[in-house]
Coordinates of C-alpha atoms in Angstrom, one line a residue:
X235 CA -5.6 -7.1 -13.8
X236 CA -2.3 -6.3 -12.9
X237 CA 0.7 -7.7 -11.8
X238 CA 3.7 -5.2 -11.9
X239 CA 1.9 -1.6 -11.9
X240 CA 2.3 0.6 -15.3
X241 CA 2.0 4.0 -12.7
X242 CA 4.8 2.4 -10.5
X243 CA 7.2 2.9 -13.5
X244 CA 6.0 6.2 -14.2
X245 CA 6.9 7.6 -10.6
X246 CA 9.6 5.6 -8.4
X247 CA 12.9 5.7 -10.6
X248 CA 14.0 8.5 -8.0
X249 CA 14.1 6.9 -4.7
X250 CA 17.2 4.6 -4.2
X251 CA 20.0 4.1 -6.4
X252 CA 21.1 0.1 -7.3
X253 CA 24.0 0.6 -6.0
X254 CA 22.9 1.6 -2.7
X255 CA 20.3 -1.1 -2.2
X256 CA 22.7 -3.3 -3.5
X257 CA 24.9 -2.4 -1.0
X258 CA 22.1 -2.7 1.7
X259 CA 21.3 -6.3 0.6
X260 CA 25.0 -7.1 0.3
X261 CA 25.3 -6.1 4.3
X262 CA 22.3 -8.6 5.0
X263 CA 24.4 -11.6 4.3
X264 CA 27.0 -11.3 5.9
X265 CA 28.3 -14.7 8.1
X266 CA 27.3 -13.2 11.5
X267 CA 23.6 -12.5 11.5
X268 CA 22.7 -9.1 12.3
X269 CA 19.5 -7.3 12.7
X270 CA 19.1 -4.3 9.8
X271 CA 19.0 -1.1 10.5
X272 CA 16.2 1.2 9.9
X273 CA 18.3 2.8 7.1
X274 CA 19.2 -0.8 5.5
X275 CA 15.5 -1.6 5.9
X276 CA 14.6 1.8 4.0
X277 CA 17.2 0.1 1.3
X278 CA 16.0 -2.7 1.2
X279 CA 12.4 -2.0 0.6
X280 CA 13.3 0.7 -2.3
X281 CA 15.3 -1.8 -3.8
X282 CA 12.3 -4.4 -4.3
X283 CA 10.4 -1.2 -5.4
X284 CA 12.6 -0.7 -8.1
X285 CA 12.5 -4.0 -8.7
X286 CA 8.8 -3.7 -9.0
X287 CA 8.9 -1.1 -11.8
X288 CA 10.8 -2.8 -13.7
X289 CA 8.9 -6.0 -14.1
X290 CA 6.8 -6.4 -17.2
X291 CA 2.9 -6.7 -16.1
X292 CA 2.3 -10.4 -16.6
X293 CA -1.7 -10.5 -16.8
X294 CA -3.5 -11.2 -20.0
X295 CA -4.8 -7.5 -19.9
X296 CA -1.7 -6.3 -19.5
X297 CA -2.3 -2.9 -17.6
X298 CA -4.3 -1.9 -14.4
X299 CA -8.4 -2.0 -14.3
X300 CA -9.9 1.5 -14.9
X301 CA -12.2 0.8 -11.7
X302 CA -9.0 0.7 -9.7
X303 CA -6.0 3.4 -11.4
X304 CA -6.8 6.3 -8.9
X305 CA -5.9 3.3 -6.3
X306 CA -2.7 1.8 -7.8
X307 CA -1.3 5.7 -8.6
X308 CA -2.0 6.8 -5.2
X309 CA -0.3 3.6 -3.5
X310 CA 2.3 4.1 -5.6
X311 CA 3.0 7.3 -5.0
X312 CA 3.8 7.0 -1.7
X313 CA 7.4 6.3 -0.4
X314 CA 6.1 3.2 1.9
X315 CA 3.9 1.2 -0.3
X316 CA 3.9 -0.4 -4.1
X317 CA 0.9 -2.9 -5.5
X318 CA 2.4 -6.2 -6.8
X319 CA -0.9 -7.5 -8.3
X320 CA -4.7 -6.1 -8.7
X321 CA -7.8 -7.0 -10.3
X322 CA -11.0 -4.8 -9.7
X323 CA -13.2 -7.8 -9.6
X324 CA -14.6 -9.8 -13.0
X325 CA -17.6 -11.9 -14.1
X326 CA -15.6 -14.7 -16.1
X327 CA -16.6 -18.0 -17.8
X328 CA -13.7 -20.4 -17.8
X329 CA -13.3 -24.0 -19.9
X330 CA -11.7 -26.7 -17.2
X331 CA -10.0 -29.8 -18.2
X332 CA -12.5 -32.7 -16.9
X333 CA -9.9 -35.0 -17.0
X334 CA -7.4 -32.7 -14.9
X335 CA -8.5 -33.3 -11.4
X336 CA -6.2 -30.4 -9.9
X337 CA -7.5 -26.9 -10.7
X338 CA -4.6 -24.9 -12.3
X339 CA -4.9 -22.0 -14.3
X340 CA -2.7 -23.3 -17.3
X341 CA -5.3 -26.5 -17.2
X342 CA -8.8 -23.8 -18.3
X343 CA -9.5 -21.3 -20.7
X344 CA -11.1 -18.5 -21.0
X345 CA -14.9 -18.3 -22.7
X346 CA -16.1 -14.7 -21.4
X347 CA -14.5 -12.3 -18.8
X348 CA -15.6 -9.2 -18.0
X349 CA -15.1 -6.3 -15.3
X350 CA -18.3 -4.6 -15.8
X351 CA -22.3 -6.4 -15.9
X352 CA -22.5 -9.2 -17.8
X353 CA -25.7 -10.1 -19.7
X354 CA -27.4 -14.0 -20.1
X355 CA -26.2 -14.0 -24.1
X356 CA -22.8 -13.1 -23.1
X357 CA -22.8 -16.5 -21.2
X358 CA -24.6 -18.3 -23.9
X359 CA -22.2 -17.6 -26.4
X360 CA -19.3 -18.5 -24.4
X361 CA -20.8 -21.9 -23.8
X362 CA -21.1 -22.7 -27.0
X363 CA -17.3 -22.7 -27.4
X364 CA -16.9 -25.1 -24.2
X365 CA -15.2 -28.7 -24.2
X366 CA -14.7 -29.5 -21.0
X367 CA -16.7 -28.1 -17.8
X368 CA -17.7 -24.8 -18.1
X369 CA -17.8 -22.7 -15.1
X370 CA -19.7 -19.6 -14.3
X371 CA -17.4 -17.1 -11.2
X372 CA -17.6 -13.7 -9.8
X373 CA -14.4 -13.0 -8.3
X374 CA -14.4 -9.6 -6.0
X375 CA -11.9 -6.6 -5.9
X376 CA -8.5 -7.8 -4.9
X377 CA -5.0 -5.6 -4.5
X378 CA -1.8 -6.9 -2.7
X379 CA 0.5 -4.0 -1.5
X380 CA 4.1 -4.6 -0.2
X381 CA 4.4 -1.9 2.6
X382 CA 8.0 -0.8 4.2
X383 CA 6.4 -1.6 7.8
X384 CA 4.2 -3.1 9.8
X385 CA 2.3 -0.2 10.8
X386 CA 1.9 1.0 7.1
X387 CA 0.6 -2.1 6.7
X388 CA -2.0 -1.6 10.1
X389 CA -3.1 1.2 8.2
X390 CA -3.9 0.1 4.9
X391 CA -5.7 -2.9 6.5
X392 CA -7.8 -1.0 8.9
X393 CA -9.0 0.9 5.2
X394 CA -10.1 -2.3 3.8
X395 CA -12.1 -3.6 6.7
X396 CA -14.0 0.0 7.2
X397 CA -14.4 0.0 3.4
X398 CA -16.0 -4.4 3.7
X399 CA -13.1 -6.2 2.5
X400 CA -13.9 -8.4 6.0
X401 CA -11.4 -11.2 4.2
X402 CA -8.2 -8.7 4.1
X403 CA -4.8 -9.4 6.1
X404 CA -1.0 -8.8 6.5
X405 CA 1.6 -11.8 6.2
X406 CA 5.1 -11.2 7.3
X407 CA 7.3 -13.3 4.5
X408 CA 11.0 -15.5 5.7
X409 CA 12.7 -12.1 3.7
X410 CA 10.6 -9.5 5.4
X411 CA 8.6 -8.5 2.9
X412 CA 5.0 -7.3 4.6
X413 CA 2.0 -8.1 2.3
X414 CA -1.2 -6.4 2.7
X415 CA -3.9 -8.1 0.9
X416 CA -7.5 -6.7 0.6
X417 CA -10.1 -9.6 -0.2
X418 CA -13.6 -10.3 0.2
X419 CA -15.6 -12.8 0.6
X420 CA -18.8 -12.4 -1.9
X421 CA -17.2 -14.3 -4.5
X422 CA -20.0 -16.9 -6.7
X423 CA -18.5 -20.1 -8.3
X424 CA -20.9 -22.6 -10.4
X425 CA -20.5 -25.0 -12.7
X426 CA -22.5 -24.8 -15.7
X427 CA -21.8 -27.9 -18.2
X428 CA -19.9 -30.9 -17.9
X429 CA -17.8 -32.6 -21.1
X430 CA -19.5 -29.7 -23.2
X431 CA -23.2 -30.4 -22.3
X432 CA -25.1 -27.9 -20.4
X433 CA -26.5 -29.0 -17.4
X434 CA -28.7 -26.3 -16.6
X435 CA -31.4 -24.8 -17.3
X436 CA -31.8 -21.5 -19.8
X437 CA -34.0 -19.8 -16.6
X438 CA -31.1 -20.7 -13.9
X439 CA -28.8 -18.8 -16.2
X440 CA -30.7 -16.2 -16.2
X441 CA -30.8 -16.0 -12.6
X442 CA -27.1 -16.1 -12.1
X443 CA -26.4 -13.4 -14.5
X444 CA -28.8 -11.3 -12.1
X445 CA -26.5 -12.7 -9.2
X446 CA -23.5 -11.9 -11.0
X447 CA -24.5 -8.4 -11.8
X448 CA -25.8 -7.2 -8.4
X449 CA -22.4 -8.6 -6.9
X450 CA -20.4 -6.7 -9.3
X451 CA -22.9 -3.4 -8.1
X452 CA -21.9 -3.7 -4.9
X453 CA -17.9 -4.9 -5.6
X454 CA -17.8 -1.7 -7.5
X455 CA -19.2 0.2 -4.7
X456 CA -17.0 -1.3 -2.1
X457 CA -14.1 0.0 -4.2
X458 CA -15.4 3.7 -4.1
X459 CA -15.7 3.6 -0.6
X460 CA -12.4 1.7 -0.1
X461 CA -10.4 4.9 -2.3
X462 CA -12.5 7.4 -0.1
X463 CA -11.0 5.9 2.8
X464 CA -7.8 5.6 1.4
X465 CA -7.4 9.2 0.7
X466 CA -8.5 10.3 3.6
X467 CA -5.9 7.7 5.7
X468 CA -3.2 9.0 3.7
X469 CA -4.1 12.7 3.9
X470 CA -4.6 12.7 7.2
X471 CA -0.9 10.4 8.0
X472 CA 1.0 12.4 5.5
X473 CA -0.7 15.4 7.8
X474 CA 0.8 14.4 10.6
X475 CA 4.3 13.6 9.3
X476 CA 4.4 17.1 7.7
X477 CA 3.3 18.4 11.3
X478 CA 6.1 16.5 13.1
X479 CA 8.8 16.8 10.5
X480 CA 8.2 20.8 10.9
X481 CA 8.3 20.6 14.9
X482 CA 11.3 18.6 14.8
X483 CA 13.4 21.2 12.8
X484 CA 11.5 24.2 14.7
X485 CA 13.0 22.7 18.2
X486 CA 16.9 22.8 17.8
X487 CA 16.1 26.5 16.0
X488 CA 14.4 27.5 19.0
X489 CA 17.0 25.5 21.8
X490 CA 19.4 27.4 20.2
X491 CA 17.5 30.6 20.5
X492 CA 16.8 30.2 24.0
X493 CA 20.1 28.7 25.0
X494 CA 21.8 32.4 23.6
X495 CA 19.4 34.2 25.7
X496 CA 20.2 32.2 28.7
X497 CA 23.9 33.0 27.8
X498 CA 23.3 36.6 27.8
X499 CA 21.8 36.8 30.9
X500 CA 24.6 34.8 32.8
X501 CA 27.5 37.1 31.3
X502 CA 24.7 40.4 32.5
X503 CA 24.7 38.5 35.8
X504 CA 28.0 37.8 36.2
X505 CA 28.7 41.6 35.0
X506 CA 26.7 43.2 37.7
X507 CA 28.1 40.7 40.2
X508 CA 31.8 42.1 39.1
X509 CA 30.5 46.0 39.3
X510 CA 29.1 45.2 42.5
X511 CA 32.6 43.8 44.1
X512 CA 34.2 46.4 42.3
X513 CA 32.0 49.0 44.0
X514 CA 32.2 47.4 47.4
X515 CA 36.5 46.5 47.7
X516 CA 36.9 50.6 46.3
X517 CA 35.5 51.8 49.6
X518 CA 37.4 49.2 51.4
X519 CA 40.7 50.1 50.1
X520 CA 39.9 54.0 50.6
X521 CA 39.1 53.7 54.1
X522 CA 42.5 51.1 54.7
X523 CA 44.6 53.8 52.8
X524 CA 43.5 56.5 55.0

């Protein structure tokens, strides 16, 4: 799991200087509220991206999970995206404090965690360390991406939905931050013990392990599908953008050439008209003199 992608630090030190980004931010805090221009919005987004690249990964693992390294890298290579958090999916056994009614991360400890398949022995080994309420969980792939514009978020949302992550969505914050979250609903959460006393049979734990592994295998398939759809969508979008920029850059040259041709024709027509006038005026003047 990652909270600030290491790939982002390697790729994005070029885009926008901190001075320009700060200038965009200061302009957005004037007394008179103004709608930011596209250039100001771009500068603010690049400032956020630069900030994210400087942050330390606060996850327990401290790095991007192996199964989604390519996804995180390719997204962060795009000018219009950067990842804010991610997890490839995990099977985890946690020990919760039975005296605390509100479930909070700081009130629990990890007895066992894996981003791959697990075994029954892994779960039993973790249960022996429990002092409170042990809970077995499967948590699927999750990814949060900040996007430059709404259409960028919509592209990722379509990729997520088509890949089987039906619980994905887009949120827009008060400061204009656009976050696209890739989420799924095939989770699992089952309590196994209370105050260190196991409440279920070995046969049931074996069944839960098989169920969790099946969900993990399906999760990995969806990740592969998501990566494939993502690459296709990004390639298609970048190809269209390149084609549009080429047409835009070629249009002024064509326009100038066309104008030059029109000017030449107009000059030629004027020359022909002046020649005709001279030719017709000569006999007339000649006749008059005679």
